Tab-separated table of C-alpha atoms (C1' of nucleotides) in Angstrom:
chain	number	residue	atom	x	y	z
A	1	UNK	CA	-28.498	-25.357	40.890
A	2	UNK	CA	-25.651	-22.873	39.698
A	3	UNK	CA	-22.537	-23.722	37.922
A	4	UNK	CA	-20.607	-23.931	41.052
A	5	UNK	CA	-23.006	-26.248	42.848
A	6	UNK	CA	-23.067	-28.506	40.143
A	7	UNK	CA	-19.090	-28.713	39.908
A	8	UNK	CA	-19.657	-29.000	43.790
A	9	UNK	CA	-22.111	-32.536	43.303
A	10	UNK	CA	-19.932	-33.511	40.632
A	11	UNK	CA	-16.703	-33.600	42.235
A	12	UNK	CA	-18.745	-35.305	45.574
A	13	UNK	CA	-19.747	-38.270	43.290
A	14	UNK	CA	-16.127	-38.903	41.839
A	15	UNK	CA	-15.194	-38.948	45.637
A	16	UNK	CA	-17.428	-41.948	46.222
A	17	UNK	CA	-15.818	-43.773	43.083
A	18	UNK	CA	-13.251	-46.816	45.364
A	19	UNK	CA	-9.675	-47.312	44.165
A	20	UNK	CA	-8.783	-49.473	41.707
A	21	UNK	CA	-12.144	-48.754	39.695
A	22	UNK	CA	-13.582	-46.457	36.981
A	23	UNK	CA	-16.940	-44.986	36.228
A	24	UNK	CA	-18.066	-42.855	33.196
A	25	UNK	CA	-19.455	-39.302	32.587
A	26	UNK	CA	-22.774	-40.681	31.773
A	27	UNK	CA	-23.174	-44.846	30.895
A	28	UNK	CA	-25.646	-46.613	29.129
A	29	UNK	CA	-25.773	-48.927	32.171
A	30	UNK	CA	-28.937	-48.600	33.528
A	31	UNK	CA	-27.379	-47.673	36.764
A	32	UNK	CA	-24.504	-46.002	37.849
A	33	UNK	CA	-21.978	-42.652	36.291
A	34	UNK	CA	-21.554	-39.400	37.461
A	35	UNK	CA	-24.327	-37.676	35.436
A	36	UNK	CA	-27.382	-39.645	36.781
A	37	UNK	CA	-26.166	-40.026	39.913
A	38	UNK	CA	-26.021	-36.171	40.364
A	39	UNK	CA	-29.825	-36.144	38.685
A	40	UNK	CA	-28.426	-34.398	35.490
A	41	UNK	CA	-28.166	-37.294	33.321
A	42	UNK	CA	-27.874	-34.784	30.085
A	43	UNK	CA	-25.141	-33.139	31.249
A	44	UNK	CA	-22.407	-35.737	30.368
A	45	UNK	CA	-20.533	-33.136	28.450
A	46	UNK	CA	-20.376	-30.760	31.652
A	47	UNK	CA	-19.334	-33.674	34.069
A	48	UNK	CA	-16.088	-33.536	31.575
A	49	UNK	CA	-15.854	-29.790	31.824
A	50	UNK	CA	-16.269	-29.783	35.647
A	51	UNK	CA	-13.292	-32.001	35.867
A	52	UNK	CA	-11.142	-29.626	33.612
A	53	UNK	CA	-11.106	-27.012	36.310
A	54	UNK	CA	-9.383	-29.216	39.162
A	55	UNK	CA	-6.363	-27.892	39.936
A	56	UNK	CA	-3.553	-30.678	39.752
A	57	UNK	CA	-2.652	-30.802	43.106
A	58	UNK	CA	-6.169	-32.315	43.782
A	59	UNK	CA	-7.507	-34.881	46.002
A	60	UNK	CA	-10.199	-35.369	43.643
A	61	UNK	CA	-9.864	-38.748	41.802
A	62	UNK	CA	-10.509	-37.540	38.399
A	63	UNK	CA	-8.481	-40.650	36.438
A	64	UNK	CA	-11.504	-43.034	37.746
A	65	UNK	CA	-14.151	-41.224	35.366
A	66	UNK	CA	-13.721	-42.489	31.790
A	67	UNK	CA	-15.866	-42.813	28.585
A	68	UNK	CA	-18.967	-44.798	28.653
A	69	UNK	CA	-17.122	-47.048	26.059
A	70	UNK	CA	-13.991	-47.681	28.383
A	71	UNK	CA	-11.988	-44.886	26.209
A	72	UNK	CA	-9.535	-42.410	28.074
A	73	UNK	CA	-10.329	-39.540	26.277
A	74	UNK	CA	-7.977	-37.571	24.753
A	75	UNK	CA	-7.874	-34.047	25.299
A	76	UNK	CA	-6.545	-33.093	22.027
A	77	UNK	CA	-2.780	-33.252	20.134
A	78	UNK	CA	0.013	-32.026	21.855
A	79	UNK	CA	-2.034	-32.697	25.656
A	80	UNK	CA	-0.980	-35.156	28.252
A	81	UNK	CA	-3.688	-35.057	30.462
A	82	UNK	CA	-4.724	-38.757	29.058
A	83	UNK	CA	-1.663	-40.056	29.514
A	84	UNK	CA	-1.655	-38.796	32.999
A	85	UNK	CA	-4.716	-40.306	33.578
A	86	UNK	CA	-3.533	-43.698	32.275
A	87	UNK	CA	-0.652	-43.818	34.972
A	88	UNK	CA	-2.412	-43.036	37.591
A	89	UNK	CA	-4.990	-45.552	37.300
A	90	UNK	CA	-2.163	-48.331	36.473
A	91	UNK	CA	-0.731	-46.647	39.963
A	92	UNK	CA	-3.487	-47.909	41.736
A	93	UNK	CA	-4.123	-50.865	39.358
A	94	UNK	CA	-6.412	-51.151	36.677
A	95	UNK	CA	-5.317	-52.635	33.733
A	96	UNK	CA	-5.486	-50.042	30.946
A	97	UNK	CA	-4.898	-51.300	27.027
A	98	UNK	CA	-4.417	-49.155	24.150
A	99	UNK	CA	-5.401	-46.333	26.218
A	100	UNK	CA	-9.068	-48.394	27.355
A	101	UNK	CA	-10.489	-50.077	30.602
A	102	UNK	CA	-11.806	-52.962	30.324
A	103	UNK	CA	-15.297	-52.221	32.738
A	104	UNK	CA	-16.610	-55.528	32.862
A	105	UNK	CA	-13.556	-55.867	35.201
A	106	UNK	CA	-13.420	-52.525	36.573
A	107	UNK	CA	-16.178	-50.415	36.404
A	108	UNK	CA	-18.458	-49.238	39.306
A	109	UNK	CA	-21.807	-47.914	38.502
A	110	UNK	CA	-23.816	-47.869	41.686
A	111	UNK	CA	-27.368	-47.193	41.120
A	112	UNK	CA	-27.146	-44.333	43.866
A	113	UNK	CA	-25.078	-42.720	46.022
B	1	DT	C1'	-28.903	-13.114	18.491
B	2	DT	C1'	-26.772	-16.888	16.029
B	3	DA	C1'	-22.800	-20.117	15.554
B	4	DT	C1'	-19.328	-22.939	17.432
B	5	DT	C1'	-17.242	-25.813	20.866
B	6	DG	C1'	-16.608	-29.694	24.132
B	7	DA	C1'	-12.404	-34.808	29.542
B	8	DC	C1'	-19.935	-37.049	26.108
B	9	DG	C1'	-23.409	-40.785	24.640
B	10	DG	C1'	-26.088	-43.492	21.457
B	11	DA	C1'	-28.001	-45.228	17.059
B	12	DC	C1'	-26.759	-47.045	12.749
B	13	DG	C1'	-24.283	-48.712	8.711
C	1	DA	C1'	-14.355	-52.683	15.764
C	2	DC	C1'	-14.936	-48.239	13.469
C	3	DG	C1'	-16.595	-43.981	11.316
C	4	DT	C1'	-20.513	-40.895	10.743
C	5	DC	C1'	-24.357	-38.401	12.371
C	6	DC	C1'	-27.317	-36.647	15.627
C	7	DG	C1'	-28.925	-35.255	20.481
C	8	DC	C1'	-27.548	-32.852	24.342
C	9	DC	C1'	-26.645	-27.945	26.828
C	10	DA	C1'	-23.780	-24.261	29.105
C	11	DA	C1'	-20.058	-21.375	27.842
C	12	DT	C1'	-17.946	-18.691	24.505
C	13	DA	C1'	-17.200	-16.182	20.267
DNA sequence: TTATTGACGGACG
DNA sequence: ACGTCCGCCAATA
């Protein structure tokens, strides 16, 4: 699998993720986030880096992959990508507080796809 | 070729 | 709940 084939499974798995709920890069939940269910359950830090290369006019929903502790993650000072990410998931929703999800209540971690 | 860097995760104090 | 370290691995310097 090349770089662009993973980006490829990576952005097919957020597709599957419903509205209104969240998923992480890679959980501790025995089943479920993006990095297992692609079969590359190391790669949590590339799942993150796959999504930095969507262009924002995707149809890609990006917001509903979050940290595996509920944490929007910041993408450094002077960035507003998390904040972006917090509206559009209160746009369709889920309840974010101090910039967390609460994933008892909203996450989705299917053991496959 | 070695060192650093991440939209990360987990163990431990 | 929180900070610190360590494991992870492709890209980049």
């Amino acid at each position: 699998m090349d770089g662009g084939e993973f980006h490829a499974s990576v952005y097919e798995a957020v597709r599957q993720i419903p509205p209104g709920r969240v998923t992480s890069y890679r959980s501790y939940h025995d089943s479920g986030h993006i990095a297992l269910l692609i079969s590359m359950p190391r790669h949590a830090r590339h799942v993150g880096n796959a999504l930095k290369f969507l262009p924002e006019d995707t149809d890609v929903p990006w917001q509903r992959v979050i940290g595996a502790s509920g944490q929007i993650s910041s993408r450094g000072p002077g960035t507003t990508g998390a904040e972006r990410q917090r509206a559009a998931l209160e746009d369709e929703g889920v309840v974010v507080q101090e910039m967390r999800v609460n994933l008892n209540q909203f996450g989705w971690f299917p053991a496959s796809l």
